[in-house]
PDB file of C-alpha atoms in Angstrom:
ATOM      1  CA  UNK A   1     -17.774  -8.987  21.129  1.00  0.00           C
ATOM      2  CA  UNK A   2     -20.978  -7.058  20.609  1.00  0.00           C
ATOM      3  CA  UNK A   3     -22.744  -6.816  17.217  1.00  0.00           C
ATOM      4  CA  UNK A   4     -21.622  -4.451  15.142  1.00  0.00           C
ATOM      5  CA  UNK A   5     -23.947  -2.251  13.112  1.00  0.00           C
ATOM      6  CA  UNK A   6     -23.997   1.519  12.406  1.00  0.00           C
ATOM      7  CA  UNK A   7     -25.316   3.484   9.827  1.00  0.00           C
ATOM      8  CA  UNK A   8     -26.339   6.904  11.338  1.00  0.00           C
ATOM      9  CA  UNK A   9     -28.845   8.918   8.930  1.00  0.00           C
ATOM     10  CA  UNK A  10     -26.336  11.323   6.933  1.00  0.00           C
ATOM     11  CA  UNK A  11     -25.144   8.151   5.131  1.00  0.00           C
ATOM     12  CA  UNK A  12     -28.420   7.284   3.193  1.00  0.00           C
ATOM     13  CA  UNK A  13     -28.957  10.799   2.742  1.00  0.00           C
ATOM     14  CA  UNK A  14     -25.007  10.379   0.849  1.00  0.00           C
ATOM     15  CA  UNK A  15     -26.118   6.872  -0.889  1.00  0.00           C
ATOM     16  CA  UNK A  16     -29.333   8.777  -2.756  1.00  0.00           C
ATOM     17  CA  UNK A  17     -27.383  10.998  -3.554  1.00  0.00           C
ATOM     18  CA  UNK A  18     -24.280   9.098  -5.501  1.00  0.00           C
ATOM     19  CA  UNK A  19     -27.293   6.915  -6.926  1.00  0.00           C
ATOM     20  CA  UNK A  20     -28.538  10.234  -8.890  1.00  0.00           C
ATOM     21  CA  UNK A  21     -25.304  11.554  -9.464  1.00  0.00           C
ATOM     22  CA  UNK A  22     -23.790   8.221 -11.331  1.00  0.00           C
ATOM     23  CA  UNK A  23     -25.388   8.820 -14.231  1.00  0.00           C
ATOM     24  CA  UNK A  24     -23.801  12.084 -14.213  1.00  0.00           C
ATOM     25  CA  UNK A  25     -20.125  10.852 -14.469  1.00  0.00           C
ATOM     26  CA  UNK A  26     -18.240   8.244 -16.706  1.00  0.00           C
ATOM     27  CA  UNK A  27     -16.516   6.106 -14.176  1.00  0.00           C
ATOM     28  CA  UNK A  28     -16.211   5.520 -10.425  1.00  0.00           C
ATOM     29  CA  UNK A  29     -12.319   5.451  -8.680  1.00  0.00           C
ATOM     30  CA  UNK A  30     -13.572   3.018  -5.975  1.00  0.00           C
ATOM     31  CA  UNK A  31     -11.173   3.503  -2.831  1.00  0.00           C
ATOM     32  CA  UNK A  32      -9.722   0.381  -0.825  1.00  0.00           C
ATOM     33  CA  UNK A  33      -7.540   0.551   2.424  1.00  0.00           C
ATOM     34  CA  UNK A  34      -4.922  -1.982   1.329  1.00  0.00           C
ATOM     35  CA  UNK A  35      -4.954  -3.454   5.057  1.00  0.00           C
ATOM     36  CA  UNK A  36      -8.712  -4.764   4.282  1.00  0.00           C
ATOM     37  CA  UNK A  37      -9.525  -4.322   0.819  1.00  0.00           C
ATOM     38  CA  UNK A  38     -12.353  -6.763   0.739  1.00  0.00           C
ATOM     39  CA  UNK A  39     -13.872  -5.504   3.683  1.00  0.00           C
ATOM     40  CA  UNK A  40     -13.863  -2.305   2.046  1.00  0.00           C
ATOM     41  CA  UNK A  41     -16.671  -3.386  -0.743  1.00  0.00           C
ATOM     42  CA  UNK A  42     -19.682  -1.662  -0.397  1.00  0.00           C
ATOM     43  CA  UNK A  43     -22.460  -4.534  -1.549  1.00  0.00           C
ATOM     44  CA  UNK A  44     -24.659  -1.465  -2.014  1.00  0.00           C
ATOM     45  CA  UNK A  45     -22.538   0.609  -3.726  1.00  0.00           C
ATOM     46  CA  UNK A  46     -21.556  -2.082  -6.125  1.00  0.00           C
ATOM     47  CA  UNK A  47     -24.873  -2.995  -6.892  1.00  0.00           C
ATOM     48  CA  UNK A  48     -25.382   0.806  -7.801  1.00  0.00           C
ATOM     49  CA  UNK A  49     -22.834   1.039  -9.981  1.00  0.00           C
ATOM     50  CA  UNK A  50     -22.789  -2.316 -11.572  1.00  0.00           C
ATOM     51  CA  UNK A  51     -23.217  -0.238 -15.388  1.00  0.00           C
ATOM     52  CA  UNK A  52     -20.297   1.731 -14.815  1.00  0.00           C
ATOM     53  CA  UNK A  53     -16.198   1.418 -15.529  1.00  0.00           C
ATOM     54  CA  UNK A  54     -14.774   1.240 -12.353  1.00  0.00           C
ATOM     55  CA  UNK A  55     -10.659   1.470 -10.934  1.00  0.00           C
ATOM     56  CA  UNK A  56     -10.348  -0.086  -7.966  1.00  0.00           C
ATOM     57  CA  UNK A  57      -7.493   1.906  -6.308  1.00  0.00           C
ATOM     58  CA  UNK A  58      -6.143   0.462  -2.952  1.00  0.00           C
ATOM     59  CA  UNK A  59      -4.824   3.267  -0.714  1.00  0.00           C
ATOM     60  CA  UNK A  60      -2.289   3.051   2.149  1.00  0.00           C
ATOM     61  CA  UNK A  61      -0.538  -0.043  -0.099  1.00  0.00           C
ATOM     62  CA  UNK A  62       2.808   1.411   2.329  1.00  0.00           C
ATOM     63  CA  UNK A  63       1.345  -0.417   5.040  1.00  0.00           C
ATOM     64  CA  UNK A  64       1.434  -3.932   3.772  1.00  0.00           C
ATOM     65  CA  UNK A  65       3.506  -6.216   2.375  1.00  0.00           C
ATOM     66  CA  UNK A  66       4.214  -6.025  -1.598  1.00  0.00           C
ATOM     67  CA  UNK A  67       3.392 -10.063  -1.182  1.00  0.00           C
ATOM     68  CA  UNK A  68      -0.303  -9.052  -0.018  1.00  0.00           C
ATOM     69  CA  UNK A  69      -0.604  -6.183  -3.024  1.00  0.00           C
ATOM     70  CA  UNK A  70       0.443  -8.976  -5.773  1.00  0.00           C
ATOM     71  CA  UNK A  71      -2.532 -11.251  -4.486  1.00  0.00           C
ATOM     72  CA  UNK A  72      -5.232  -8.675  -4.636  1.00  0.00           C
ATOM     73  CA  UNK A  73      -3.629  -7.856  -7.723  1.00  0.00           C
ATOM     74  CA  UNK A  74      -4.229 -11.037  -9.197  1.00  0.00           C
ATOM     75  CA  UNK A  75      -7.546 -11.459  -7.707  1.00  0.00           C
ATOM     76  CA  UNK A  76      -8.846  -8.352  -9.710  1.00  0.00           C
ATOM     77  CA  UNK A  77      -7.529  -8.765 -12.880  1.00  0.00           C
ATOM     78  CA  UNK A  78      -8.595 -12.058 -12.601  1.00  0.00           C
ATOM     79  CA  UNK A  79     -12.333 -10.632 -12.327  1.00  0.00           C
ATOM     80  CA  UNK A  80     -11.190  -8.118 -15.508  1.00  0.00           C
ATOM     81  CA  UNK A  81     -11.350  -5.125 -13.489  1.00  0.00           C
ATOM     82  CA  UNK A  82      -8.696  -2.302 -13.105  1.00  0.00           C
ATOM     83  CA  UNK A  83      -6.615  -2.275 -10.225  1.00  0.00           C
ATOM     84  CA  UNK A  84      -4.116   0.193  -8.802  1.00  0.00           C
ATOM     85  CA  UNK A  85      -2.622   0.073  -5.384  1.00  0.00           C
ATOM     86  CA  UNK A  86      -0.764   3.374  -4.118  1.00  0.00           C
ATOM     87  CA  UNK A  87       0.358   5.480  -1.454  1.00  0.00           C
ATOM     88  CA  UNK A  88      -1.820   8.574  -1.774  1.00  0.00           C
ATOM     89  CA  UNK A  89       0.201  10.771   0.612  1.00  0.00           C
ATOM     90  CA  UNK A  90       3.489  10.225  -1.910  1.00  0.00           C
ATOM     91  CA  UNK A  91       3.114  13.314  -4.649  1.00  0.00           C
ATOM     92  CA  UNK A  92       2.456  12.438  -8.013  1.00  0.00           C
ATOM     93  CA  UNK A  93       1.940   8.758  -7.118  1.00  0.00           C
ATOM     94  CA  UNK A  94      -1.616   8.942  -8.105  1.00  0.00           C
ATOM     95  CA  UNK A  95      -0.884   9.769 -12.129  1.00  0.00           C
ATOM     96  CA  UNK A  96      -1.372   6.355 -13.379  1.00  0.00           C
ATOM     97  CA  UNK A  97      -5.405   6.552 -12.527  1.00  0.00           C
ATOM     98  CA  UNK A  98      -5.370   9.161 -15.297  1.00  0.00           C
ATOM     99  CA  UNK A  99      -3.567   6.584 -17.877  1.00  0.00           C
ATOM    100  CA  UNK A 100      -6.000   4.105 -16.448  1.00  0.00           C
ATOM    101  CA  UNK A 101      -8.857   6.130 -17.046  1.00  0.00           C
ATOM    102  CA  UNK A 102      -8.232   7.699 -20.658  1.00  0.00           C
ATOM    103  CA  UNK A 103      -7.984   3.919 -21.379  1.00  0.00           C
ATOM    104  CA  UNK A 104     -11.125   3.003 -20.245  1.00  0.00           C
ATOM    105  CA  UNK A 105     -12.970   5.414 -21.584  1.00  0.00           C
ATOM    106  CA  UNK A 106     -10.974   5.553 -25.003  1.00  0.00           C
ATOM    107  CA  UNK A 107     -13.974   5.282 -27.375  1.00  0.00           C
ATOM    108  CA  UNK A 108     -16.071   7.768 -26.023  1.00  0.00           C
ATOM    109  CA  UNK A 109     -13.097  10.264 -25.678  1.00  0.00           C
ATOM    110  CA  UNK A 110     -12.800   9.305 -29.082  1.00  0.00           C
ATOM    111  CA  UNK A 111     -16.188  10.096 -30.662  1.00  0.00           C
ATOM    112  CA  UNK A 112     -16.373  13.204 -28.885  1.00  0.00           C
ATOM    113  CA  UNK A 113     -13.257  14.363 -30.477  1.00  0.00           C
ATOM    114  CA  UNK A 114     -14.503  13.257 -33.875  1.00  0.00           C
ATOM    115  CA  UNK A 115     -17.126  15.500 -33.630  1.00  0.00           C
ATOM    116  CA  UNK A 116     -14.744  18.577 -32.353  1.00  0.00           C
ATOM    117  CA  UNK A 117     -16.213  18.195 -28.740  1.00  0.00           C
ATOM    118  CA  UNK A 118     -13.835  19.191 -25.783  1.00  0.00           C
ATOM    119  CA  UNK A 119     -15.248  16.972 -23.328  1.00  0.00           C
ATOM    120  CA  UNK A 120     -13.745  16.355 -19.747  1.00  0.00           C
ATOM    121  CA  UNK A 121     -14.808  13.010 -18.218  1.00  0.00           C
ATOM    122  CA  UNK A 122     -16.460  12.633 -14.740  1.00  0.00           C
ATOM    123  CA  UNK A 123     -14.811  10.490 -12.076  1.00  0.00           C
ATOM    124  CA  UNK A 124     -17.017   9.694  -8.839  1.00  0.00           C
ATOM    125  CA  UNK A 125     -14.229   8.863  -5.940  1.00  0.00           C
ATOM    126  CA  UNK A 126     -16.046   6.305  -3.463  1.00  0.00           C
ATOM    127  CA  UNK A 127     -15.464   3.947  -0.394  1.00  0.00           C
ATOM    128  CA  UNK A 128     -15.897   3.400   3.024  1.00  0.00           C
ATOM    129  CA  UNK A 129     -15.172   6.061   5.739  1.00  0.00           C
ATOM    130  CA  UNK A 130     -11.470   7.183   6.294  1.00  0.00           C
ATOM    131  CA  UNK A 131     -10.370   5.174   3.441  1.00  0.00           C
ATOM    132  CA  UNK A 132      -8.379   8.147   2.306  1.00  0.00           C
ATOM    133  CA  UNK A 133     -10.419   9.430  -0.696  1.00  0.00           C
ATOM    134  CA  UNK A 134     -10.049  13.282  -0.485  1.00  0.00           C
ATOM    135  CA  UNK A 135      -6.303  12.324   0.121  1.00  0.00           C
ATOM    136  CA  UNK A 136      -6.607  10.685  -3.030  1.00  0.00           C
ATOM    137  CA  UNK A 137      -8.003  13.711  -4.805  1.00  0.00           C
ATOM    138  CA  UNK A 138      -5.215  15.918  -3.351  1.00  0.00           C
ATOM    139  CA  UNK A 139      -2.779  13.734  -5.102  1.00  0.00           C
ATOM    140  CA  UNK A 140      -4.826  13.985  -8.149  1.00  0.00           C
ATOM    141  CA  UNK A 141      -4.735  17.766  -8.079  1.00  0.00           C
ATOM    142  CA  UNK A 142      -1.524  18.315  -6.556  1.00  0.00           C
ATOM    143  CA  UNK A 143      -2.583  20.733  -4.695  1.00  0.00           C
ATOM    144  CA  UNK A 144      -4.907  21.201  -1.247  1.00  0.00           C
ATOM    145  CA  UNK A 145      -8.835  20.852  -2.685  1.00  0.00           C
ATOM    146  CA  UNK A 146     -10.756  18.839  -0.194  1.00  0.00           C
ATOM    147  CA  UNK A 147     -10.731  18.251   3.293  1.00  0.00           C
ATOM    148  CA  UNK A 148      -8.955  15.791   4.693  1.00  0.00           C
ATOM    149  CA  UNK A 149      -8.840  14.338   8.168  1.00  0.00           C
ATOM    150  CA  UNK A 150      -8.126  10.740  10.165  1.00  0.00           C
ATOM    151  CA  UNK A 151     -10.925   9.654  11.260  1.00  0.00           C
ATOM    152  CA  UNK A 152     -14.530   8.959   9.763  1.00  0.00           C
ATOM    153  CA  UNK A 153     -17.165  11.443   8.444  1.00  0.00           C
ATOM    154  CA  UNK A 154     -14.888  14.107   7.488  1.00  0.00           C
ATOM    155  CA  UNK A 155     -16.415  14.477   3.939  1.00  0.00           C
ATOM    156  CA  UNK A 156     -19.792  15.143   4.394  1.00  0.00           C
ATOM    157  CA  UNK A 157     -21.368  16.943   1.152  1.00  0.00           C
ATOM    158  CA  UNK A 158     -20.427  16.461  -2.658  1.00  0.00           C
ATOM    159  CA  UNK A 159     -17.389  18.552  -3.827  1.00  0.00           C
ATOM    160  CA  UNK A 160     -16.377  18.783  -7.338  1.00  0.00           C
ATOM    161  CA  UNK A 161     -12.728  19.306  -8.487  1.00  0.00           C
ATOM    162  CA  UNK A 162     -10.743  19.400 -12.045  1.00  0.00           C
ATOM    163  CA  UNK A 163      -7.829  18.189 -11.902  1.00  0.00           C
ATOM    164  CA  UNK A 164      -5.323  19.464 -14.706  1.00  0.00           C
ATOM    165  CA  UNK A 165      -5.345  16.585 -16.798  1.00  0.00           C
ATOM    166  CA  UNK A 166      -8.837  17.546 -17.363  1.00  0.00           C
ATOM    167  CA  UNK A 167     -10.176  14.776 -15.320  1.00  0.00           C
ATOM    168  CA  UNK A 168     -13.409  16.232 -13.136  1.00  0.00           C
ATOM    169  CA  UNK A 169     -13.442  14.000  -9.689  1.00  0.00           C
ATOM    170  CA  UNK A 170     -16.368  13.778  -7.571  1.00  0.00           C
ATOM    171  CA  UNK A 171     -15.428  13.688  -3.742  1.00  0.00           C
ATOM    172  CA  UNK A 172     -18.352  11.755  -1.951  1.00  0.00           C
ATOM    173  CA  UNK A 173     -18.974  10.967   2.067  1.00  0.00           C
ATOM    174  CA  UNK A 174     -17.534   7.666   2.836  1.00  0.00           C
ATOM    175  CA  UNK A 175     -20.981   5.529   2.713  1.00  0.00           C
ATOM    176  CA  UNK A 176     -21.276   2.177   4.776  1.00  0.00           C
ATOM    177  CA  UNK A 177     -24.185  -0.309   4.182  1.00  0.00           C
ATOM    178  CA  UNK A 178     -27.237  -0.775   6.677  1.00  0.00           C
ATOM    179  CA  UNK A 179     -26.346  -4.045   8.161  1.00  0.00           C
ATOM    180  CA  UNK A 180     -23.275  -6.523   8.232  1.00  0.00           C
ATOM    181  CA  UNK A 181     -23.611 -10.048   7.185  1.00  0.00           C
ATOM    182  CA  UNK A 182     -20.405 -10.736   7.822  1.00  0.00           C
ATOM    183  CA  UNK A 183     -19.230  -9.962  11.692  1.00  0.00           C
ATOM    184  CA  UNK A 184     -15.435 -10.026  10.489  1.00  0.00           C
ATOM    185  CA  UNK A 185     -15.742  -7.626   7.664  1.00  0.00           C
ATOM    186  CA  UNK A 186     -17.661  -5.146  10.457  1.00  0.00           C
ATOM    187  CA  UNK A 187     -14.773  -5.964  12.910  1.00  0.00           C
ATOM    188  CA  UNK A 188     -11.820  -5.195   9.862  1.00  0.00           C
ATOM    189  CA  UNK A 189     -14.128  -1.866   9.331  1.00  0.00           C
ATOM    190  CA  UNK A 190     -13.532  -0.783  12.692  1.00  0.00           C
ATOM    191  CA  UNK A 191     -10.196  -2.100  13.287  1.00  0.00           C
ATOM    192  CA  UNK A 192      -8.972   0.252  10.266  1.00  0.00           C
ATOM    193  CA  UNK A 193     -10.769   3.182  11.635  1.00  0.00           C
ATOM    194  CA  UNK A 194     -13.551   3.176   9.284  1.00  0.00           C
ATOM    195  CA  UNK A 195     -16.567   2.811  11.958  1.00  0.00           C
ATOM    196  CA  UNK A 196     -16.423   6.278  14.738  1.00  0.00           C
ATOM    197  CA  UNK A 197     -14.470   4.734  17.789  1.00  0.00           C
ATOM    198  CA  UNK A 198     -17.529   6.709  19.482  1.00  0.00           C
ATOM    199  CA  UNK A 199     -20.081   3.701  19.401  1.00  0.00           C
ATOM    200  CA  UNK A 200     -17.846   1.047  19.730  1.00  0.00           C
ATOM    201  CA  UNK A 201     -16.199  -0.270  22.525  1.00  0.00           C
ATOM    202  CA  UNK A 202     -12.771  -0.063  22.399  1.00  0.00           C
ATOM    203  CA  UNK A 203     -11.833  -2.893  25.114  1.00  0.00           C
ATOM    204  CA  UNK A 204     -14.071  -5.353  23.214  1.00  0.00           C
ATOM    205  CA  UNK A 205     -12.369  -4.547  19.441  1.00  0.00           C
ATOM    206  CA  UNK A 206      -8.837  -4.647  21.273  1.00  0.00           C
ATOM    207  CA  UNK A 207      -9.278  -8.115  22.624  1.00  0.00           C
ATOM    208  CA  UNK A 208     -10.877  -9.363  19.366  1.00  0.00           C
ATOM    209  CA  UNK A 209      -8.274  -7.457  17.307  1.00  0.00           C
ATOM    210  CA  UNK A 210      -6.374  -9.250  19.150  1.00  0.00           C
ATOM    211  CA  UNK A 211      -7.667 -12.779  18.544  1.00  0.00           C
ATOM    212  CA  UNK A 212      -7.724 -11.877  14.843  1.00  0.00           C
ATOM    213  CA  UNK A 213      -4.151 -11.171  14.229  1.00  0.00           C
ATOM    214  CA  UNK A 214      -2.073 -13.973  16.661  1.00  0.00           C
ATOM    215  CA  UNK A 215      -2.611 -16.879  14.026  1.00  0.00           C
ATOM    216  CA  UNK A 216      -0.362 -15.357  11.533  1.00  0.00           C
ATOM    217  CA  UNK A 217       0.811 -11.943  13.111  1.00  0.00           C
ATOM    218  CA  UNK A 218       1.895 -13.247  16.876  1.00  0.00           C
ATOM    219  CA  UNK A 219       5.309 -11.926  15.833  1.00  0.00           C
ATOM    220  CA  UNK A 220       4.152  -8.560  15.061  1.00  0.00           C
ATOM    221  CA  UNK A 221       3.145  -8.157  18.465  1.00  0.00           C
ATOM    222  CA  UNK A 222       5.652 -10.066  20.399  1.00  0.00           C
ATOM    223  CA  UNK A 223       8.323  -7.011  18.967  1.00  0.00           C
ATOM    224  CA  UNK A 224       6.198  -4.424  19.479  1.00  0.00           C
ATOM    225  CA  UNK A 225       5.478  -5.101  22.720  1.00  0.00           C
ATOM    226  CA  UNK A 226       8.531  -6.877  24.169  1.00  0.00           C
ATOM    227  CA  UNK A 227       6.379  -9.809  24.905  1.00  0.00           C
ATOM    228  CA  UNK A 228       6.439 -13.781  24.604  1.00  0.00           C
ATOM    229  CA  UNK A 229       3.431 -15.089  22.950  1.00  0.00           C
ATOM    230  CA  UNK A 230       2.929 -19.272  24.137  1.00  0.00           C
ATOM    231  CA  UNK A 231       1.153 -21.422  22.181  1.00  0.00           C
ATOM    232  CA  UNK A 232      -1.450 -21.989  25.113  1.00  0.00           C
ATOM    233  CA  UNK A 233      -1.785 -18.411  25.847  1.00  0.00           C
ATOM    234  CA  UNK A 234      -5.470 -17.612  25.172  1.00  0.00           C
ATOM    235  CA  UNK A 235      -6.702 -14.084  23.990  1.00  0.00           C
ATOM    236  CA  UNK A 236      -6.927 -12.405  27.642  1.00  0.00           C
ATOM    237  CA  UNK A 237      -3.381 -13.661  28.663  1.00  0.00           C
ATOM    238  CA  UNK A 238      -1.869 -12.048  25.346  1.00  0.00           C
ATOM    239  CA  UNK A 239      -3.822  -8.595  26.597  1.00  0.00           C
ATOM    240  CA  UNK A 240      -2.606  -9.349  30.141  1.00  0.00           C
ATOM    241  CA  UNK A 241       1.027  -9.507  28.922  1.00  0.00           C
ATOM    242  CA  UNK A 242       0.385  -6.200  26.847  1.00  0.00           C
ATOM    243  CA  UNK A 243      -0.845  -4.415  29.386  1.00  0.00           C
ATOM    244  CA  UNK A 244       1.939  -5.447  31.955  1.00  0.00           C
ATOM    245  CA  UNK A 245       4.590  -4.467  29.834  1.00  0.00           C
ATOM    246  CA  UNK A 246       3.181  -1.434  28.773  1.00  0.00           C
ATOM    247  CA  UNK A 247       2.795  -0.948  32.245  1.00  0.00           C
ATOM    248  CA  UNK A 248      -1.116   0.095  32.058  1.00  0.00           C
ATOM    249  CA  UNK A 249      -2.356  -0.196  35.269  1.00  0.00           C
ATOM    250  CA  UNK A 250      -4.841   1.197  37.550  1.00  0.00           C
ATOM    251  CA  UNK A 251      -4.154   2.857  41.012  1.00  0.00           C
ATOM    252  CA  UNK A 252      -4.552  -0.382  43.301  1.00  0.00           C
ATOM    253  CA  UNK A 253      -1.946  -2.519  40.362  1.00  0.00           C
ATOM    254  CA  UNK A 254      -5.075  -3.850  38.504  1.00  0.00           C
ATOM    255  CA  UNK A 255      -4.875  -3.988  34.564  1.00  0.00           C
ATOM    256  CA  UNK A 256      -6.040  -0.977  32.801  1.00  0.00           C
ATOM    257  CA  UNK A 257      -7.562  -2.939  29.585  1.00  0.00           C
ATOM    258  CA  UNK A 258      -9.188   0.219  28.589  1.00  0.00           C
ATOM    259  CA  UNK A 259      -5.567   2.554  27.811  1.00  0.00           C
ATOM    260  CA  UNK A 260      -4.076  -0.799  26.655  1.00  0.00           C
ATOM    261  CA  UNK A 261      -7.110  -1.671  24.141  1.00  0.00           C
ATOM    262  CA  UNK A 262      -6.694   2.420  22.800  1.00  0.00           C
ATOM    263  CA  UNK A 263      -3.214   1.709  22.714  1.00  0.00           C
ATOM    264  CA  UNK A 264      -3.450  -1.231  20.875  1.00  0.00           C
ATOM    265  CA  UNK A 265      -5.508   0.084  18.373  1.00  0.00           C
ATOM    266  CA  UNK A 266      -3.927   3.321  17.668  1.00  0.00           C
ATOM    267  CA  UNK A 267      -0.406   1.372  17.025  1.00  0.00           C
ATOM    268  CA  UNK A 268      -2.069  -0.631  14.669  1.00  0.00           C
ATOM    269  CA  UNK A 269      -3.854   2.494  12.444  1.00  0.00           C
ATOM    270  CA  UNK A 270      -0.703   4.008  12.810  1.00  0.00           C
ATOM    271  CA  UNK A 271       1.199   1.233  11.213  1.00  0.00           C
ATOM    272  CA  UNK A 272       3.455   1.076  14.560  1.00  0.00           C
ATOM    273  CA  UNK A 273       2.510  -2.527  14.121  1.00  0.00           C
ATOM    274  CA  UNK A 274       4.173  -3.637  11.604  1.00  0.00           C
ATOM    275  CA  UNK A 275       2.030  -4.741   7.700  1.00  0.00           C
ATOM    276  CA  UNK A 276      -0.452  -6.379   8.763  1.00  0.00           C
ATOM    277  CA  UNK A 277      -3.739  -7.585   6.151  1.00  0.00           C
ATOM    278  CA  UNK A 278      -6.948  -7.964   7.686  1.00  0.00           C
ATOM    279  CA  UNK A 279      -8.250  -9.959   5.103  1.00  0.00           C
TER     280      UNK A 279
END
């Protein structure tokens, strides 16, 4: 498939302005779709905010496997970091962050309270497009404060909000980096919705979404789909078989790969799937 690489304008307008606000808050609750969590790191934004305490909070951890969570689990407290993996849309699943935080920042909470300062720590919520952080910040507040929406760009300016544990988040646009080094993590990005469908083409991801998945996840689309995956089938037969039985076709009986690729990728997002990790 085609080379992917998009960063429109707005998004190094939205990386200045993180850089100058990060020395304005005390840690960063860095966002991470649990279908592609190390896709989701920002090289950029990590190298930004390589001073500061960070939680690494995977989102959407309903739509994989508790198998895949204990993994990245391990992998990040391997590295020392803190690590939380919830389902931001459940209410009051999001509480632990504030345990999380008070213990990170512990000794400074401390010395402020020594010297009879009421101080309320800054949180800077940040990730990649659609990764679900004003749905985060909802939970946090447990009520409606930011807007939220499915697809990427929705947040597009700073917005501040206190939650009532007295923890001040910073909602941020979801920010991703100039180029891609790595072809899968840009495919991953766009597979999970985090690149705008608009500039990509659709038939292209399907087929390689496709390819992707069938090593480990054939089964995931052999029951979706009512199909029979062989192990000689290539790529194109597996979309062929999709798009019979999903009877996509044009007007003279030809194969309508472009309403089966949409299809395709719109039952994965929507976890019609089944859990699948892209990582």
């Amino acid at each position: 498939m085609a080379v992917i690489n998009w960063f429109p304008g707005h998004m190094t307008k939205a990386l200045r302005q993180m850089e100058k606000e990060l020395k304005n808050v005390d840690l960063l609750l860095y966002c991470l779709d649990s279908r592609a969590p190390i896709s989701c790191l920002n090289p950029k934004l990590t190298k930004l905010a390589s001073n500061k305490k960070i939680i690494y909070i995977l989102t959407k951890a309903d739509m994989v496997d508790v198998k895949d969570l204990d993994k990245y689990k391990k992998q990040f407290l391997a590295e020392n970091a803190s690590f939380l993996a919830l389902n931001s849309v459940q209410s009051g699943s999001g509480k632990k962050i504030f345990e999380i935080a008070n213990q990170l920042l512990k000794e400074k909470l401390d010395a402020k309270n020594e010297k009879g300062i009421k101080y309320e720590p800054k949180a800077m919520v940040v990730g990649v497009p659609n990764v679900g952080k004003s749905t985060l910040i909802n939970n946090l507040c447990g009520v409606s404060k930011t807007i939220t929406g499915n697809r990427p760009g929705v947040t597009r300016g700073k917005q501040w909000v206190v939650t009532k544990e007295g923890l001040v988040l910073l909602d941020t646009p979801g920010t991703l980096w100039p180029s891609f080094d790595n072809e899968k993590t840009a495919r991953n990005l766009a597979y999970i919705g985090s690149i705008k469908d608009e500039v990509l083409d659709l038939t292209e991801l399907a087929y390689a979404f496709i390819k992707d998945i069938v090593p480990k996840y054939s089964q995931n689309l052999e029951s979706r789909y009512g199909i029979k995956i062989e192990e000689n089938d290539e790529t194109l037969d597996i979309l062929d078989k999709i798009c019979e039985a999903r009877n996509c076709y044009l007007k003279k009986q030809e194969l309508d790969y472009d309403r089966c690729a949409r299809m395709i990728i719109d039952d994965f997002r929507k976890n019609r799937l089944g859990k699948i990790v892209l990582d």
